[in-house]
């Protein structure tokens, strides 16, 4: 998984007005990101509205991204859920030959304790596939504590990375301070990307990054080079729009930016709906400043 560094973007799924998948816009989005410095793609994460795609649509999206990417950037596939045996089965039976790793969110809704979270990832590790732990307590309702992450990191070599989206930056710091050498941490929070990278993280799996790939990848590269002031100049330019895109849920905000840039059309599938007119106006005004 050593290719998964820098800025990975969690690709959205563009839709047409009839809410069918807009493959033409998906092609444009992939090309835009490759041309502007994105380092790898995450396919069918939560940002892709994967929960609203049928099994057939998921297969079509995967095939399309693999074809258009044509081996240019590393790919990560989202396979997660709160039924451990089913997630394990999906990982075992999915053709992962085009992917560097699986991104697997911690179980949501049923809120297992730390031992349950450990046993869940232990079961996934038994597949032998490279797996990225994904901790996003704001969505799952349960935090994978640093001690649990570190326990998994030390025991299972194929659990060699975490996308850490805890709002508590001290948790990121504890993992970075105590992790084994082979284990890597990516920020799962766009706004924490810079401080986490400066502290020793390997970058980010980003939402805003697909709207501003050149700026975001430059910021992470500057951080890696120790050019702190220059990196924070970019960070500070993007803070407001980063906050705005999450104000009414994800991916409704990033779709406003991508539609405004002419890359996609601004449609979402229920239960998500497009950003309100007020939020759209704020995002567009902030885009003018950037």
PDB file of C-alpha atoms in Angstrom:
ATOM      1  CA  UNK A   1       0.000   0.000   0.000  1.00  0.00           C
ATOM      2  CA  UNK A   2       3.029   2.275  -0.221  1.00  0.00           C
ATOM      3  CA  UNK A   3       1.582   3.857  -3.394  1.00  0.00           C
ATOM      4  CA  UNK A   4      -1.339   5.267  -1.412  1.00  0.00           C
ATOM      5  CA  UNK A   5       0.195   8.537  -0.290  1.00  0.00           C
ATOM      6  CA  UNK A   6      -0.564  12.204  -0.883  1.00  0.00           C
ATOM      7  CA  UNK A   7      -4.083  13.121  -1.977  1.00  0.00           C
ATOM      8  CA  UNK A   8      -6.567  10.370  -2.652  1.00  0.00           C
ATOM      9  CA  UNK A   9     -10.026  11.549  -3.634  1.00  0.00           C
ATOM     10  CA  UNK A  10     -13.274   9.818  -2.733  1.00  0.00           C
ATOM     11  CA  UNK A  11     -14.953  10.056  -6.132  1.00  0.00           C
ATOM     12  CA  UNK A  12     -18.574  11.200  -6.291  1.00  0.00           C
ATOM     13  CA  UNK A  13     -21.056   9.474  -8.588  1.00  0.00           C
ATOM     14  CA  UNK A  14     -22.463  11.968 -11.109  1.00  0.00           C
ATOM     15  CA  UNK A  15     -26.110  11.538 -12.111  1.00  0.00           C
ATOM     16  CA  UNK A  16     -28.195  12.671 -15.073  1.00  0.00           C
ATOM     17  CA  UNK A  17     -31.512  14.509 -14.638  1.00  0.00           C
ATOM     18  CA  UNK A  18     -33.333  11.136 -14.705  1.00  0.00           C
ATOM     19  CA  UNK A  19     -30.923  10.022 -11.913  1.00  0.00           C
ATOM     20  CA  UNK A  20     -29.191   7.423 -14.081  1.00  0.00           C
ATOM     21  CA  UNK A  21     -25.410   7.300 -13.659  1.00  0.00           C
ATOM     22  CA  UNK A  22     -23.736   9.975 -15.798  1.00  0.00           C
ATOM     23  CA  UNK A  23     -20.702   8.112 -17.127  1.00  0.00           C
ATOM     24  CA  UNK A  24     -19.645  10.979 -19.416  1.00  0.00           C
ATOM     25  CA  UNK A  25     -19.281  13.308 -16.419  1.00  0.00           C
ATOM     26  CA  UNK A  26     -17.501  10.591 -14.442  1.00  0.00           C
ATOM     27  CA  UNK A  27     -14.916  10.420 -17.239  1.00  0.00           C
ATOM     28  CA  UNK A  28     -14.467  14.206 -17.096  1.00  0.00           C
ATOM     29  CA  UNK A  29     -14.022  14.090 -13.322  1.00  0.00           C
ATOM     30  CA  UNK A  30     -11.355  11.375 -13.534  1.00  0.00           C
ATOM     31  CA  UNK A  31      -9.410  13.222 -16.258  1.00  0.00           C
ATOM     32  CA  UNK A  32      -9.653  16.540 -14.373  1.00  0.00           C
ATOM     33  CA  UNK A  33      -8.149  14.943 -11.273  1.00  0.00           C
ATOM     34  CA  UNK A  34      -5.387  13.058 -13.080  1.00  0.00           C
ATOM     35  CA  UNK A  35      -4.379  16.226 -14.954  1.00  0.00           C
ATOM     36  CA  UNK A  36      -4.247  18.264 -11.735  1.00  0.00           C
ATOM     37  CA  UNK A  37      -2.131  16.126  -9.437  1.00  0.00           C
ATOM     38  CA  UNK A  38      -4.439  13.767  -7.537  1.00  0.00           C
ATOM     39  CA  UNK A  39      -2.402  10.747  -6.348  1.00  0.00           C
ATOM     40  CA  UNK A  40      -5.033   7.975  -6.130  1.00  0.00           C
ATOM     41  CA  UNK A  41      -8.780   7.343  -6.365  1.00  0.00           C
ATOM     42  CA  UNK A  42     -11.209   5.816  -3.872  1.00  0.00           C
ATOM     43  CA  UNK A  43     -14.057   4.074  -5.696  1.00  0.00           C
ATOM     44  CA  UNK A  44     -17.525   3.586  -4.166  1.00  0.00           C
ATOM     45  CA  UNK A  45     -16.883   5.238  -0.818  1.00  0.00           C
ATOM     46  CA  UNK A  46     -19.721   6.966   1.051  1.00  0.00           C
ATOM     47  CA  UNK A  47     -19.060  10.139  -0.997  1.00  0.00           C
ATOM     48  CA  UNK A  48     -20.061   8.119  -4.088  1.00  0.00           C
ATOM     49  CA  UNK A  49     -23.607   7.709  -2.677  1.00  0.00           C
ATOM     50  CA  UNK A  50     -22.789   3.995  -2.889  1.00  0.00           C
ATOM     51  CA  UNK A  51     -25.687   3.168  -0.551  1.00  0.00           C
ATOM     52  CA  UNK A  52     -28.095   4.348  -3.272  1.00  0.00           C
ATOM     53  CA  UNK A  53     -26.514   2.401  -6.159  1.00  0.00           C
ATOM     54  CA  UNK A  54     -27.797  -1.020  -7.222  1.00  0.00           C
ATOM     55  CA  UNK A  55     -25.425  -3.979  -7.407  1.00  0.00           C
ATOM     56  CA  UNK A  56     -25.417  -3.699 -11.217  1.00  0.00           C
ATOM     57  CA  UNK A  57     -24.705   0.031 -11.117  1.00  0.00           C
ATOM     58  CA  UNK A  58     -21.810  -0.509  -8.719  1.00  0.00           C
ATOM     59  CA  UNK A  59     -20.285  -3.026 -11.121  1.00  0.00           C
ATOM     60  CA  UNK A  60     -20.745  -0.601 -14.041  1.00  0.00           C
ATOM     61  CA  UNK A  61     -19.151   2.277 -12.096  1.00  0.00           C
ATOM     62  CA  UNK A  62     -16.185   0.103 -11.073  1.00  0.00           C
ATOM     63  CA  UNK A  63     -15.656  -1.112 -14.652  1.00  0.00           C
ATOM     64  CA  UNK A  64     -15.903   2.426 -16.050  1.00  0.00           C
ATOM     65  CA  UNK A  65     -13.393   3.881 -13.591  1.00  0.00           C
ATOM     66  CA  UNK A  66     -10.923   1.045 -14.203  1.00  0.00           C
ATOM     67  CA  UNK A  67     -11.240   1.544 -17.977  1.00  0.00           C
ATOM     68  CA  UNK A  68     -10.877   5.348 -17.956  1.00  0.00           C
ATOM     69  CA  UNK A  69      -8.091   5.369 -15.359  1.00  0.00           C
ATOM     70  CA  UNK A  70      -6.243   2.755 -17.448  1.00  0.00           C
ATOM     71  CA  UNK A  71      -3.679   2.043 -14.744  1.00  0.00           C
ATOM     72  CA  UNK A  72      -2.583   5.669 -14.408  1.00  0.00           C
ATOM     73  CA  UNK A  73      -3.372   6.115 -10.694  1.00  0.00           C
ATOM     74  CA  UNK A  74      -3.681   3.546  -7.887  1.00  0.00           C
ATOM     75  CA  UNK A  75      -7.265   2.604  -7.017  1.00  0.00           C
ATOM     76  CA  UNK A  76      -8.916   1.753  -3.675  1.00  0.00           C
ATOM     77  CA  UNK A  77     -12.333   0.068  -3.471  1.00  0.00           C
ATOM     78  CA  UNK A  78     -14.851   0.748  -0.709  1.00  0.00           C
ATOM     79  CA  UNK A  79     -16.314  -2.442   0.775  1.00  0.00           C
ATOM     80  CA  UNK A  80     -17.782  -1.990   4.236  1.00  0.00           C
ATOM     81  CA  UNK A  81     -20.838  -2.595   6.364  1.00  0.00           C
ATOM     82  CA  UNK A  82     -22.137  -3.685   9.725  1.00  0.00           C
ATOM     83  CA  UNK A  83     -22.520  -7.395   8.905  1.00  0.00           C
ATOM     84  CA  UNK A  84     -18.992  -8.743   9.371  1.00  0.00           C
ATOM     85  CA  UNK A  85     -19.549 -12.079   7.615  1.00  0.00           C
ATOM     86  CA  UNK A  86     -21.124 -10.366   4.592  1.00  0.00           C
ATOM     87  CA  UNK A  87     -18.299  -7.796   4.311  1.00  0.00           C
ATOM     88  CA  UNK A  88     -15.733 -10.604   4.580  1.00  0.00           C
ATOM     89  CA  UNK A  89     -17.589 -12.562   1.883  1.00  0.00           C
ATOM     90  CA  UNK A  90     -17.675  -9.518  -0.433  1.00  0.00           C
ATOM     91  CA  UNK A  91     -13.932  -8.954  -0.012  1.00  0.00           C
ATOM     92  CA  UNK A  92     -13.242 -12.641  -0.734  1.00  0.00           C
ATOM     93  CA  UNK A  93     -15.472 -12.832  -3.829  1.00  0.00           C
ATOM     94  CA  UNK A  94     -14.797  -9.445  -5.484  1.00  0.00           C
ATOM     95  CA  UNK A  95     -12.200  -9.198  -8.249  1.00  0.00           C
ATOM     96  CA  UNK A  96      -9.642  -6.872  -6.645  1.00  0.00           C
ATOM     97  CA  UNK A  97      -6.949  -7.255  -9.310  1.00  0.00           C
ATOM     98  CA  UNK A  98      -7.239  -3.578 -10.337  1.00  0.00           C
ATOM     99  CA  UNK A  99      -7.116  -2.282  -6.745  1.00  0.00           C
ATOM    100  CA  UNK A 100      -4.260  -1.611  -4.338  1.00  0.00           C
ATOM    101  CA  UNK A 101      -6.476  -1.972  -1.263  1.00  0.00           C
ATOM    102  CA  UNK A 102      -9.993  -2.156   0.177  1.00  0.00           C
ATOM    103  CA  UNK A 103     -11.275   0.748   2.289  1.00  0.00           C
ATOM    104  CA  UNK A 104     -13.592  -0.714   4.918  1.00  0.00           C
ATOM    105  CA  UNK A 105     -15.608   1.535   7.214  1.00  0.00           C
ATOM    106  CA  UNK A 106     -16.073   0.387  10.802  1.00  0.00           C
ATOM    107  CA  UNK A 107     -19.503  -1.125  11.538  1.00  0.00           C
ATOM    108  CA  UNK A 108     -22.212   1.525  11.805  1.00  0.00           C
ATOM    109  CA  UNK A 109     -25.497   1.666  13.703  1.00  0.00           C
ATOM    110  CA  UNK A 110     -25.029  -1.486  15.792  1.00  0.00           C
ATOM    111  CA  UNK A 111     -22.224   0.232  17.768  1.00  0.00           C
ATOM    112  CA  UNK A 112     -19.928  -2.649  18.809  1.00  0.00           C
ATOM    113  CA  UNK A 113     -17.558  -2.066  21.713  1.00  0.00           C
ATOM    114  CA  UNK A 114     -13.764  -1.927  21.170  1.00  0.00           C
ATOM    115  CA  UNK A 115     -13.385  -5.708  21.341  1.00  0.00           C
ATOM    116  CA  UNK A 116     -16.166  -6.103  18.770  1.00  0.00           C
ATOM    117  CA  UNK A 117     -14.429  -3.595  16.470  1.00  0.00           C
ATOM    118  CA  UNK A 118     -11.155  -5.501  16.914  1.00  0.00           C
ATOM    119  CA  UNK A 119     -12.823  -8.828  16.094  1.00  0.00           C
ATOM    120  CA  UNK A 120     -14.543  -7.289  13.033  1.00  0.00           C
ATOM    121  CA  UNK A 121     -11.251  -6.142  11.507  1.00  0.00           C
ATOM    122  CA  UNK A 122      -9.519  -9.371  12.581  1.00  0.00           C
ATOM    123  CA  UNK A 123     -12.107 -11.268  10.515  1.00  0.00           C
ATOM    124  CA  UNK A 124     -11.513  -8.982   7.510  1.00  0.00           C
ATOM    125  CA  UNK A 125      -7.746  -9.361   7.900  1.00  0.00           C
ATOM    126  CA  UNK A 126      -8.158 -13.145   7.607  1.00  0.00           C
ATOM    127  CA  UNK A 127      -8.995 -12.646   3.905  1.00  0.00           C
ATOM    128  CA  UNK A 128      -5.321 -11.808   3.350  1.00  0.00           C
ATOM    129  CA  UNK A 129      -6.287  -8.735   1.289  1.00  0.00           C
ATOM    130  CA  UNK A 130      -4.740  -5.294   1.960  1.00  0.00           C
ATOM    131  CA  UNK A 131      -7.337  -3.390   3.978  1.00  0.00           C
ATOM    132  CA  UNK A 132      -7.552   0.226   5.094  1.00  0.00           C
ATOM    133  CA  UNK A 133      -9.353   0.692   8.406  1.00  0.00           C
ATOM    134  CA  UNK A 134     -11.814   3.594   8.148  1.00  0.00           C
ATOM    135  CA  UNK A 135     -12.800   5.339  11.366  1.00  0.00           C
ATOM    136  CA  UNK A 136     -15.504   7.990  10.964  1.00  0.00           C
ATOM    137  CA  UNK A 137     -17.382   8.165  14.279  1.00  0.00           C
ATOM    138  CA  UNK A 138     -19.571  11.044  13.091  1.00  0.00           C
ATOM    139  CA  UNK A 139     -21.188   8.647  10.619  1.00  0.00           C
ATOM    140  CA  UNK A 140     -20.892   5.275  12.360  1.00  0.00           C
ATOM    141  CA  UNK A 141     -21.847   6.302  15.897  1.00  0.00           C
ATOM    142  CA  UNK A 142     -18.800   4.561  17.386  1.00  0.00           C
ATOM    143  CA  UNK A 143     -15.144   5.580  17.608  1.00  0.00           C
ATOM    144  CA  UNK A 144     -12.357   3.120  16.850  1.00  0.00           C
ATOM    145  CA  UNK A 145     -10.057   4.192  19.686  1.00  0.00           C
ATOM    146  CA  UNK A 146      -6.327   4.672  19.117  1.00  0.00           C
ATOM    147  CA  UNK A 147      -5.554   1.646  21.306  1.00  0.00           C
ATOM    148  CA  UNK A 148      -7.735  -0.585  19.098  1.00  0.00           C
ATOM    149  CA  UNK A 149      -6.159   0.746  15.898  1.00  0.00           C
ATOM    150  CA  UNK A 150      -2.670   0.190  17.307  1.00  0.00           C
ATOM    151  CA  UNK A 151      -3.542  -3.334  18.440  1.00  0.00           C
ATOM    152  CA  UNK A 152      -4.766  -4.190  14.917  1.00  0.00           C
ATOM    153  CA  UNK A 153      -1.747  -2.504  13.315  1.00  0.00           C
ATOM    154  CA  UNK A 154       0.690  -4.553  15.378  1.00  0.00           C
ATOM    155  CA  UNK A 155      -1.064  -7.905  14.882  1.00  0.00           C
ATOM    156  CA  UNK A 156      -2.121  -7.904  11.214  1.00  0.00           C
ATOM    157  CA  UNK A 157       0.404  -6.823   8.543  1.00  0.00           C
ATOM    158  CA  UNK A 158      -2.315  -6.457   5.882  1.00  0.00           C
ATOM    159  CA  UNK A 159      -4.135  -3.885   8.036  1.00  0.00           C
ATOM    160  CA  UNK A 160      -1.352  -1.425   7.292  1.00  0.00           C
ATOM    161  CA  UNK A 161      -3.282   1.842   6.992  1.00  0.00           C
ATOM    162  CA  UNK A 162      -6.102   3.843   8.569  1.00  0.00           C
ATOM    163  CA  UNK A 163      -8.266   6.593   7.181  1.00  0.00           C
ATOM    164  CA  UNK A 164      -8.728   8.449  10.473  1.00  0.00           C
ATOM    165  CA  UNK A 165     -11.683  10.830  10.577  1.00  0.00           C
ATOM    166  CA  UNK A 166     -12.042  11.263  14.316  1.00  0.00           C
ATOM    167  CA  UNK A 167     -12.643  14.951  15.118  1.00  0.00           C
ATOM    168  CA  UNK A 168     -10.152  14.589  17.981  1.00  0.00           C
ATOM    169  CA  UNK A 169      -6.741  15.445  16.538  1.00  0.00           C
ATOM    170  CA  UNK A 170      -5.084  13.999  19.665  1.00  0.00           C
ATOM    171  CA  UNK A 171      -6.251  10.568  18.486  1.00  0.00           C
ATOM    172  CA  UNK A 172      -4.383  11.062  15.195  1.00  0.00           C
ATOM    173  CA  UNK A 173      -1.292  12.128  17.141  1.00  0.00           C
ATOM    174  CA  UNK A 174      -1.421   9.091  19.436  1.00  0.00           C
ATOM    175  CA  UNK A 175      -1.573   6.716  16.455  1.00  0.00           C
ATOM    176  CA  UNK A 176       1.300   8.520  14.685  1.00  0.00           C
ATOM    177  CA  UNK A 177       3.395   8.506  17.850  1.00  0.00           C
ATOM    178  CA  UNK A 178       2.893   4.840  18.757  1.00  0.00           C
ATOM    179  CA  UNK A 179       2.277   3.035  15.459  1.00  0.00           C
ATOM    180  CA  UNK A 180       4.605   0.358  14.054  1.00  0.00           C
ATOM    181  CA  UNK A 181       6.938   1.473  11.258  1.00  0.00           C
ATOM    182  CA  UNK A 182       4.954  -0.199   8.444  1.00  0.00           C
ATOM    183  CA  UNK A 183       1.618   1.375   9.447  1.00  0.00           C
ATOM    184  CA  UNK A 184       0.351   4.499   7.707  1.00  0.00           C
ATOM    185  CA  UNK A 185      -2.248   7.122   8.663  1.00  0.00           C
ATOM    186  CA  UNK A 186      -4.255   9.168   6.172  1.00  0.00           C
ATOM    187  CA  UNK A 187      -6.475  12.008   7.326  1.00  0.00           C
ATOM    188  CA  UNK A 188     -10.161  11.392   6.720  1.00  0.00           C
ATOM    189  CA  UNK A 189     -10.991  15.004   7.517  1.00  0.00           C
ATOM    190  CA  UNK A 190     -10.121  17.593   4.852  1.00  0.00           C
ATOM    191  CA  UNK A 191      -9.634  20.370   7.362  1.00  0.00           C
ATOM    192  CA  UNK A 192      -7.164  18.350   9.463  1.00  0.00           C
ATOM    193  CA  UNK A 193      -5.096  17.239   6.452  1.00  0.00           C
ATOM    194  CA  UNK A 194      -2.291  19.751   6.848  1.00  0.00           C
ATOM    195  CA  UNK A 195      -1.618  19.461  10.607  1.00  0.00           C
ATOM    196  CA  UNK A 196      -1.907  15.658  10.419  1.00  0.00           C
ATOM    197  CA  UNK A 197       0.507  15.472   7.456  1.00  0.00           C
ATOM    198  CA  UNK A 198       2.980  17.756   9.217  1.00  0.00           C
ATOM    199  CA  UNK A 199       2.775  15.453  12.253  1.00  0.00           C
ATOM    200  CA  UNK A 200       3.809  12.453  10.153  1.00  0.00           C
ATOM    201  CA  UNK A 201       0.665  11.399   8.314  1.00  0.00           C
ATOM    202  CA  UNK A 202       0.882  10.247   4.697  1.00  0.00           C
ATOM    203  CA  UNK A 203      -1.816  12.530   3.289  1.00  0.00           C
ATOM    204  CA  UNK A 204      -5.589  12.349   2.986  1.00  0.00           C
ATOM    205  CA  UNK A 205      -8.584  10.667   1.446  1.00  0.00           C
ATOM    206  CA  UNK A 206     -10.383  13.825   0.469  1.00  0.00           C
ATOM    207  CA  UNK A 207     -13.707  15.193  -0.716  1.00  0.00           C
ATOM    208  CA  UNK A 208     -12.710  18.815  -1.434  1.00  0.00           C
ATOM    209  CA  UNK A 209      -9.611  17.487  -3.215  1.00  0.00           C
ATOM    210  CA  UNK A 210     -11.600  16.423  -6.282  1.00  0.00           C
ATOM    211  CA  UNK A 211     -12.859  19.994  -6.688  1.00  0.00           C
ATOM    212  CA  UNK A 212      -9.448  21.589  -6.087  1.00  0.00           C
ATOM    213  CA  UNK A 213      -6.955  18.814  -6.896  1.00  0.00           C
ATOM    214  CA  UNK A 214      -4.075  21.078  -7.880  1.00  0.00           C
ATOM    215  CA  UNK A 215      -4.316  23.225  -4.751  1.00  0.00           C
ATOM    216  CA  UNK A 216      -4.855  20.329  -2.354  1.00  0.00           C
ATOM    217  CA  UNK A 217      -2.104  18.103  -3.753  1.00  0.00           C
ATOM    218  CA  UNK A 218       0.299  21.071  -3.786  1.00  0.00           C
ATOM    219  CA  UNK A 219      -0.513  21.763  -0.126  1.00  0.00           C
ATOM    220  CA  UNK A 220       0.238  18.167   0.893  1.00  0.00           C
ATOM    221  CA  UNK A 221       3.463  18.144  -1.150  1.00  0.00           C
ATOM    222  CA  UNK A 222       4.611  21.389   0.492  1.00  0.00           C
ATOM    223  CA  UNK A 223       3.885  19.860   3.898  1.00  0.00           C
ATOM    224  CA  UNK A 224       5.978  16.813   2.999  1.00  0.00           C
ATOM    225  CA  UNK A 225       8.831  19.168   2.038  1.00  0.00           C
ATOM    226  CA  UNK A 226       8.554  21.036   5.347  1.00  0.00           C
ATOM    227  CA  UNK A 227       7.396  24.265   3.673  1.00  0.00           C
ATOM    228  CA  UNK A 228       4.937  25.028   6.429  1.00  0.00           C
ATOM    229  CA  UNK A 229       4.081  28.674   5.677  1.00  0.00           C
ATOM    230  CA  UNK A 230       3.449  28.009   1.974  1.00  0.00           C
ATOM    231  CA  UNK A 231       1.306  24.981   2.846  1.00  0.00           C
ATOM    232  CA  UNK A 232      -0.747  26.958   5.370  1.00  0.00           C
ATOM    233  CA  UNK A 233      -1.325  29.706   2.788  1.00  0.00           C
ATOM    234  CA  UNK A 234      -3.190  27.163   0.660  1.00  0.00           C
ATOM    235  CA  UNK A 235      -4.908  25.587   3.679  1.00  0.00           C
ATOM    236  CA  UNK A 236      -6.222  28.975   4.803  1.00  0.00           C
ATOM    237  CA  UNK A 237      -7.539  29.760   1.309  1.00  0.00           C
ATOM    238  CA  UNK A 238      -9.541  26.527   1.293  1.00  0.00           C
ATOM    239  CA  UNK A 239     -10.814  26.382   4.891  1.00  0.00           C
ATOM    240  CA  UNK A 240     -14.075  28.260   4.351  1.00  0.00           C
ATOM    241  CA  UNK A 241     -15.135  26.331   1.260  1.00  0.00           C
ATOM    242  CA  UNK A 242     -14.169  23.058   2.947  1.00  0.00           C
ATOM    243  CA  UNK A 243     -16.509  23.859   5.827  1.00  0.00           C
ATOM    244  CA  UNK A 244     -19.264  24.967   3.470  1.00  0.00           C
ATOM    245  CA  UNK A 245     -19.327  21.768   1.412  1.00  0.00           C
ATOM    246  CA  UNK A 246     -20.135  19.722   4.521  1.00  0.00           C
ATOM    247  CA  UNK A 247     -22.713  22.164   5.951  1.00  0.00           C
ATOM    248  CA  UNK A 248     -25.704  20.202   4.621  1.00  0.00           C
ATOM    249  CA  UNK A 249     -24.122  16.782   4.304  1.00  0.00           C
ATOM    250  CA  UNK A 250     -21.839  15.070   1.820  1.00  0.00           C
ATOM    251  CA  UNK A 251     -21.675  15.034  -1.223  1.00  0.00           C
ATOM    252  CA  UNK A 252     -24.228  17.786  -1.834  1.00  0.00           C
ATOM    253  CA  UNK A 253     -21.610  20.539  -1.312  1.00  0.00           C
ATOM    254  CA  UNK A 254     -18.845  19.143  -3.519  1.00  0.00           C
ATOM    255  CA  UNK A 255     -21.417  18.554  -6.274  1.00  0.00           C
ATOM    256  CA  UNK A 256     -22.144  22.309  -6.290  1.00  0.00           C
ATOM    257  CA  UNK A 257     -18.434  23.029  -6.911  1.00  0.00           C
ATOM    258  CA  UNK A 258     -18.085  20.375  -9.616  1.00  0.00           C
ATOM    259  CA  UNK A 259     -21.287  21.526 -11.364  1.00  0.00           C
ATOM    260  CA  UNK A 260     -20.112  25.148 -11.237  1.00  0.00           C
ATOM    261  CA  UNK A 261     -16.830  24.056 -12.834  1.00  0.00           C
ATOM    262  CA  UNK A 262     -18.791  22.352 -15.632  1.00  0.00           C
ATOM    263  CA  UNK A 263     -17.599  18.845 -14.785  1.00  0.00           C
ATOM    264  CA  UNK A 264     -20.914  17.292 -13.614  1.00  0.00           C
ATOM    265  CA  UNK A 265     -24.629  18.111 -13.265  1.00  0.00           C
ATOM    266  CA  UNK A 266     -25.935  18.833  -9.773  1.00  0.00           C
ATOM    267  CA  UNK A 267     -28.197  15.840  -9.064  1.00  0.00           C
ATOM    268  CA  UNK A 268     -28.309  13.534  -6.037  1.00  0.00           C
ATOM    269  CA  UNK A 269     -30.357  10.459  -5.176  1.00  0.00           C
ATOM    270  CA  UNK A 270     -32.769  10.387  -2.258  1.00  0.00           C
ATOM    271  CA  UNK A 271     -32.520  10.487   0.677  1.00  0.00           C
ATOM    272  CA  UNK A 272     -29.907  13.124  -0.199  1.00  0.00           C
ATOM    273  CA  UNK A 273     -31.050  16.290  -1.951  1.00  0.00           C
ATOM    274  CA  UNK A 274     -29.130  19.156  -3.596  1.00  0.00           C
ATOM    275  CA  UNK A 275     -27.776  21.962  -1.428  1.00  0.00           C
ATOM    276  CA  UNK A 276     -30.242  24.727  -0.625  1.00  0.00           C
ATOM    277  CA  UNK A 277     -30.122  27.889  -2.718  1.00  0.00           C
ATOM    278  CA  UNK A 278     -28.615  29.760   0.232  1.00  0.00           C
ATOM    279  CA  UNK A 279     -25.734  27.314   0.619  1.00  0.00           C
ATOM    280  CA  UNK A 280     -25.158  27.176  -3.135  1.00  0.00           C
ATOM    281  CA  UNK A 281     -24.853  30.976  -3.190  1.00  0.00           C
ATOM    282  CA  UNK A 282     -22.301  30.886  -0.346  1.00  0.00           C
ATOM    283  CA  UNK A 283     -20.236  28.162  -2.055  1.00  0.00           C
ATOM    284  CA  UNK A 284     -20.246  30.027  -5.391  1.00  0.00           C
ATOM    285  CA  UNK A 285     -19.217  33.280  -3.678  1.00  0.00           C
ATOM    286  CA  UNK A 286     -16.331  31.501  -1.929  1.00  0.00           C
ATOM    287  CA  UNK A 287     -15.282  29.932  -5.239  1.00  0.00           C
ATOM    288  CA  UNK A 288     -14.921  33.433  -6.673  1.00  0.00           C
ATOM    289  CA  UNK A 289     -12.452  34.324  -3.884  1.00  0.00           C
ATOM    290  CA  UNK A 290     -10.340  31.214  -4.514  1.00  0.00           C
TER     291      UNK A 290
END
